[in-house]
Each structure stands twice: as structure tokens, then as C-alpha cells.
PDB file of C-alpha atoms in Angstrom:
ATOM      1  CA  MET A  30     -53.605 -47.179  -2.539  1.00 53.00           C
ATOM      2  CA  ARG A  31     -49.920 -46.458  -2.436  1.00 60.00           C
ATOM      3  CA  LEU A  32     -47.805 -44.440  -5.149  1.00 56.00           C
ATOM      4  CA  PRO A  33     -44.957 -46.247  -6.682  1.00 59.00           C
ATOM      5  CA  THR A  34     -41.401 -45.101  -5.115  1.00 63.00           C
ATOM      6  CA  THR A  35     -40.247 -43.730  -8.299  1.00 69.00           C
ATOM      7  CA  ILE A  36     -42.961 -40.790  -8.431  1.00 67.00           C
ATOM      8  CA  PHE A  37     -41.577 -39.669  -4.621  1.00 67.00           C
ATOM      9  CA  SER A  38     -38.029 -40.141  -5.827  1.00 71.00           C
ATOM     10  CA  ARG A  39     -38.730 -37.735  -8.336  1.00 73.00           C
ATOM     11  CA  ILE A  40     -40.859 -35.152  -6.463  1.00 73.00           C
ATOM     12  CA  ALA A  41     -38.630 -34.974  -3.782  1.00 71.00           C
ATOM     13  CA  PRO A  42     -35.525 -32.994  -5.338  1.00 71.00           C
ATOM     14  CA  LEU A  43     -38.077 -30.510  -6.405  1.00 68.00           C
ATOM     15  CA  ALA A  44     -39.587 -29.826  -2.877  1.00 70.00           C
ATOM     16  CA  VAL A  45     -36.333 -29.152  -1.771  1.00 69.00           C
ATOM     17  CA  LEU A  46     -35.456 -26.591  -4.404  1.00 69.00           C
ATOM     18  CA  ILE A  47     -39.091 -24.609  -4.282  1.00 69.00           C
ATOM     19  CA  PRO A  48     -37.820 -22.485  -1.233  1.00 66.00           C
ATOM     20  CA  LEU A  49     -35.199 -21.023  -3.392  1.00 64.00           C
ATOM     21  CA  ALA A  50     -37.396 -20.305  -6.088  1.00 63.00           C
ATOM     22  CA  ALA A  51     -39.074 -17.722  -3.489  1.00 62.00           C
ATOM     23  CA  CYS A  52     -35.354 -15.735  -3.637  1.00 60.00           C
ATOM     24  CA  SER A  53     -35.366 -12.552  -5.850  1.00 56.00           C
ATOM     25  CA  THR A  54     -32.639 -11.950  -7.559  1.00 60.00           C
ATOM     26  CA  THR A  55     -34.330  -9.096  -9.472  1.00 63.00           C
ATOM     27  CA  GLY A  56     -32.133  -6.296  -7.097  1.00 61.00           C
ATOM     28  CA  GLU A  57     -35.576  -4.972  -5.653  1.00 63.00           C
ATOM     29  CA  PRO A  58     -34.760  -2.722  -2.003  1.00 62.00           C
ATOM     30  CA  ASN A  59     -35.000  -5.145   0.805  1.00 62.00           C
ATOM     31  CA  MET A  60     -37.593  -3.944   3.128  1.00 64.00           C
ATOM     32  CA  GLY A  61     -35.571  -4.982   6.321  1.00 65.00           C
ATOM     33  CA  PRO A  62     -34.389  -2.281   8.504  1.00 67.00           C
ATOM     34  CA  THR A  63     -31.098  -0.343   7.704  1.00 68.00           C
ATOM     35  CA  PHE A  64     -28.400   0.957   9.723  1.00 69.00           C
ATOM     36  CA  ALA A  65     -26.399   4.179   8.916  1.00 67.00           C
ATOM     37  CA  THR A  66     -23.044   3.956   8.687  1.00 70.00           C
ATOM     38  CA  PHE A  67     -21.060   7.250  10.027  1.00 69.00           C
ATOM     39  CA  SER A  68     -17.999   7.669   7.971  1.00 67.00           C
ATOM     40  CA  PRO A  69     -16.110  10.608   7.538  1.00 69.00           C
ATOM     41  CA  VAL A  70     -16.405  12.231   3.952  1.00 70.00           C
ATOM     42  CA  ARG A  71     -13.258  13.342   2.761  1.00 72.00           C
ATOM     43  CA  PRO A  72     -12.929  15.482   0.029  1.00 77.00           C
ATOM     44  CA  PRO A  73     -10.521  14.500  -2.767  1.00 84.00           C
ATOM     45  CA  VAL A  74      -6.885  15.435  -2.475  1.00 86.00           C
ATOM     46  CA  SER A  75      -5.974  18.291  -4.950  1.00 89.00           C
ATOM     47  CA  SER A  76      -3.619  16.763  -7.910  1.00 89.00           C
ATOM     48  CA  ALA A  77      -1.565  20.064  -7.459  1.00 91.00           C
ATOM     49  CA  LEU A  78      -0.544  18.819  -3.844  1.00 92.00           C
ATOM     50  CA  ALA A  79      -0.774  15.124  -4.294  1.00 93.00           C
ATOM     51  CA  GLY A  80       1.579  14.513  -7.360  1.00 94.00           C
ATOM     52  CA  PRO A  81       4.604  16.013  -5.867  1.00 95.00           C
ATOM     53  CA  CYS A  82       4.025  14.450  -2.576  1.00 95.00           C
ATOM     54  CA  ILE A  83       3.472  10.956  -4.160  1.00 94.00           C
ATOM     55  CA  SER A  84       6.537  11.420  -6.591  1.00 94.00           C
ATOM     56  CA  ALA A  85       9.224  12.420  -3.420  1.00 95.00           C
ATOM     57  CA  ALA A  86       7.659   9.404  -1.037  1.00 93.00           C
ATOM     58  CA  ALA A  87       8.384   7.200  -4.030  1.00 92.00           C
ATOM     59  CA  SER A  88      11.851   8.291  -4.285  1.00 91.00           C
ATOM     60  CA  LYS A  89      12.168   8.247  -0.868  1.00 90.00           C
ATOM     61  CA  TYR A  90      10.751   4.597  -0.221  1.00 86.00           C
ATOM     62  CA  VAL A  91      11.858   3.367  -3.285  1.00 86.00           C
ATOM     63  CA  LEU A  92       8.498   2.407  -4.646  1.00 87.00           C
ATOM     64  CA  SER A  93       6.254   2.740  -7.896  1.00 90.00           C
ATOM     65  CA  GLU A  94       4.079   5.781  -7.542  1.00 92.00           C
ATOM     66  CA  ASN A  95       1.146   3.189  -7.754  1.00 92.00           C
ATOM     67  CA  ASN A  96       1.924   1.870  -4.393  1.00 90.00           C
ATOM     68  CA  ILE A  97       1.230   5.443  -2.932  1.00 93.00           C
ATOM     69  CA  LYS A  98      -2.301   7.197  -2.508  1.00 93.00           C
ATOM     70  CA  ALA A  99      -2.873  10.491  -1.084  1.00 94.00           C
ATOM     71  CA  VAL A 100      -5.581  10.105   1.462  1.00 93.00           C
ATOM     72  CA  ASP A 101      -6.083  13.517   2.909  1.00 92.00           C
ATOM     73  CA  GLU A 102      -5.091  16.871   2.947  1.00 92.00           C
ATOM     74  CA  ARG A 103      -4.602  20.003   5.165  1.00 93.00           C
ATOM     75  CA  ALA A 104      -3.887  23.502   5.238  1.00 92.00           C
ATOM     76  CA  VAL A 105      -1.136  24.505   8.105  1.00 92.00           C
ATOM     77  CA  GLY A 106      -1.146  28.012   6.861  1.00 89.00           C
ATOM     78  CA  SER A 107       1.262  30.577   4.956  1.00 91.00           C
ATOM     79  CA  GLY A 108       1.020  28.790   1.973  1.00 92.00           C
ATOM     80  CA  ILE A 109       2.074  25.494   3.628  1.00 95.00           C
ATOM     81  CA  ASN A 110      -0.045  22.285   3.654  1.00 95.00           C
ATOM     82  CA  GLU A 111      -0.167  18.672   4.821  1.00 95.00           C
ATOM     83  CA  VAL A 112      -0.696  15.692   2.601  1.00 95.00           C
ATOM     84  CA  SER A 113      -1.438  12.335   4.386  1.00 94.00           C
ATOM     85  CA  LEU A 114      -0.399   9.438   2.232  1.00 94.00           C
ATOM     86  CA  LYS A 115      -0.817   5.706   2.338  1.00 93.00           C
ATOM     87  CA  VAL A 116       2.589   4.290   1.426  1.00 89.00           C
ATOM     88  CA  ASP A 117       2.398   0.512   0.653  1.00 84.00           C
ATOM     89  CA  ILE A 118       1.042  -0.487   4.365  1.00 84.00           C
ATOM     90  CA  ARG A 119       3.090   2.380   5.978  1.00 87.00           C
ATOM     91  CA  ASP A 120       1.648   5.873   6.559  1.00 92.00           C
ATOM     92  CA  ALA A 121       3.543   9.416   5.752  1.00 94.00           C
ATOM     93  CA  LEU A 122       3.081  12.800   6.112  1.00 95.00           C
ATOM     94  CA  CYS A 123       4.092  15.411   3.144  1.00 95.00           C
ATOM     95  CA  THR A 124       4.562  19.125   3.631  1.00 96.00           C
ATOM     96  CA  VAL A 125       4.424  20.745   0.816  1.00 95.00           C
ATOM     97  CA  THR A 126       3.812  24.373  -0.526  1.00 94.00           C
ATOM     98  CA  ASP A 127       0.941  25.821  -2.517  1.00 92.00           C
ATOM     99  CA  LYS A 128       3.314  25.866  -5.679  1.00 92.00           C
ATOM    100  CA  GLY A 129       3.861  22.347  -5.240  1.00 91.00           C
ATOM    101  CA  LYS A 130       7.595  22.064  -3.204  1.00 95.00           C
ATOM    102  CA  VAL A 131       7.744  19.582  -1.215  1.00 95.00           C
ATOM    103  CA  ARG A 132       9.495  19.977   2.026  1.00 95.00           C
ATOM    104  CA  SER A 133       9.515  16.946   3.965  1.00 95.00           C
ATOM    105  CA  VAL A 134       7.989  13.418   3.714  1.00 94.00           C
ATOM    106  CA  VAL A 135       7.820  12.002   7.147  1.00 93.00           C
ATOM    107  CA  ASP A 136       6.827   8.507   8.693  1.00 88.00           C
ATOM    108  CA  THR A 137       4.182   8.655  10.956  1.00 89.00           C
ATOM    109  CA  MET A 138       4.314   4.984  11.691  1.00 83.00           C
ATOM    110  CA  PRO A 139       6.403   3.551  14.301  1.00 78.00           C
ATOM    111  CA  LYS A 140       9.254   1.477  12.855  1.00 75.00           C
ATOM    112  CA  SER A 141       9.494  -2.287  13.125  1.00 77.00           C
ATOM    113  CA  ALA A 142      12.632  -3.760  14.609  1.00 80.00           C
ATOM    114  CA  ASP A 143      13.635  -5.305  11.521  1.00 83.00           C
ATOM    115  CA  GLN A 144      13.648  -1.872   9.705  1.00 79.00           C
ATOM    116  CA  VAL A 145      15.693  -0.356  12.262  1.00 82.00           C
ATOM    117  CA  ALA A 146      18.225  -2.933  12.004  1.00 87.00           C
ATOM    118  CA  ALA A 147      18.394  -2.334   8.257  1.00 85.00           C
ATOM    119  CA  GLU A 148      18.516   1.254   8.828  1.00 84.00           C
ATOM    120  CA  GLU A 149      21.385   0.901  10.962  1.00 89.00           C
ATOM    121  CA  ALA A 150      23.716  -1.543   8.705  1.00 90.00           C
ATOM    122  CA  ALA A 151      23.034   0.842   5.808  1.00 86.00           C
ATOM    123  CA  ALA A 152      24.166   3.784   7.816  1.00 88.00           C
ATOM    124  CA  ASN A 153      27.424   1.929   8.994  1.00 91.00           C
ATOM    125  CA  LYS A 154      28.168   0.805   5.575  1.00 88.00           C
ATOM    126  CA  LYS A 155      27.608   4.177   4.335  1.00 84.00           C
ATOM    127  CA  ALA A 156      30.105   5.670   7.006  1.00 87.00           C
ATOM    128  CA  ALA A 157      32.685   2.658   6.675  1.00 85.00           C
ATOM    129  CA  GLY A 158      33.110   4.286   3.010  1.00 73.00           C
ATOM    130  CA  PRO A 159      34.329   2.615   0.051  1.00 66.00           C
ATOM    131  CA  ALA A 160      36.184  -0.884   0.943  1.00 57.00           C
ATOM    132  CA  THR A 161      39.910  -0.089   0.147  1.00 54.00           C
ATOM    133  CA  ALA A 162      41.545  -2.388  -2.614  1.00 51.00           C
ATOM    134  CA  PRO A 163      44.884  -3.259  -2.402  1.00 54.00           C
ATOM    135  CA  ALA A 164      46.989  -0.849  -4.839  1.00 56.00           C
ATOM    136  CA  LYS A 165      47.866  -2.537  -8.215  1.00 60.00           C
ATOM    137  CA  LYS A 166      51.584  -2.356  -8.807  1.00 58.00           C
ATOM    138  CA  SER A 167      53.169  -1.373 -11.740  1.00 61.00           C
ATOM    139  CA  LYS A 168      54.840  -4.066 -14.069  1.00 63.00           C
ATOM    140  CA  LYS A 169      58.288  -2.717 -13.532  1.00 63.00           C
ATOM    141  CA  LYS A 170      57.983  -3.588 -10.047  1.00 62.00           C
ATOM    142  CA  GLN A 171      55.872  -7.119 -10.776  1.00 61.00           C
ATOM    143  CA  GLN A 172      59.226  -8.021 -12.909  1.00 64.00           C
ATOM    144  CA  GLU A 173      61.641  -6.720 -10.211  1.00 64.00           C
ATOM    145  CA  GLN A 174      59.798  -9.176  -7.659  1.00 64.00           C
ATOM    146  CA  GLN A 175      59.604 -12.161  -9.865  1.00 65.00           C
ATOM    147  CA  GLY A 176      62.877 -12.006 -11.446  1.00 57.00           C
TER     148      GLY A 176
END
């Protein structure tokens, strides 16, 4: 005896979904093999050192302080520390004292050709000085020339 095709047309979609019902979404731990990831654990950067460095980098790169992140700090000695910064997509190194005085903020990534050209153009513009405007003539001289 043959079953009507309407029963198969109703059961077939359900048969496809049965393997999906076996999946668990309860959050139970996976019993498969796990692999250890080896990433160095970095202690957080102290805010007493990160704050002044982020402010100095923000003024140097003309960015908001939200785009700058202190990544790492190292004590160099004699009360001087180095703080590694992530400035937008660039890396920088800030030298700061224990009291929070920033000594320098230096790029640690090579500059792109566009950045070098822009800095040269800015330096040339600054070296040229302000454009000299023609001197204004007094009203008497203007009247003498006209009339």
C-alpha cells in the first residue's frame, strides 16, 4: 500500500530539521580538545603615567584622547618611565617622570611617504613666514594719484 504524497511532503521538512534539534545552546562546556593560547599577560598601565602621556600625544597628533590608548609601561630608572601608546593606527613611545612630567612623545613606526611630504610642506610653509601683503596707501596718497 502506498501512502499519499501529502504526508511525505509534510514530513520531509521535519526530517531535515531533526539534526539541528540535536545541537545544544545551553552553554554547556564543549568536551572537545582545547588548545592553550600563549599571550603575554600585561599589567595595567598606571593612570598617573598614562594620563599625562595621553594628553601630550593628543596635542602632538591633534587627536582626541579617546583615540589614544596606553598599552605598556617600563621603568627605565632614576624616576623615568617609558609608556607605549597606541595612537589611532600608529605606535608611539612616551617618556615620563614618576611625577607625571612628560619629557617626549616619539613615533616608533616608520612614516609613510604621504606623511613625510605633508610634514615637509608644512615646514616649508612655516619657513617662508607670513605672506607679505602690499602696504596700504594713505588716503592722501590715493587722492594725489587720482587727481
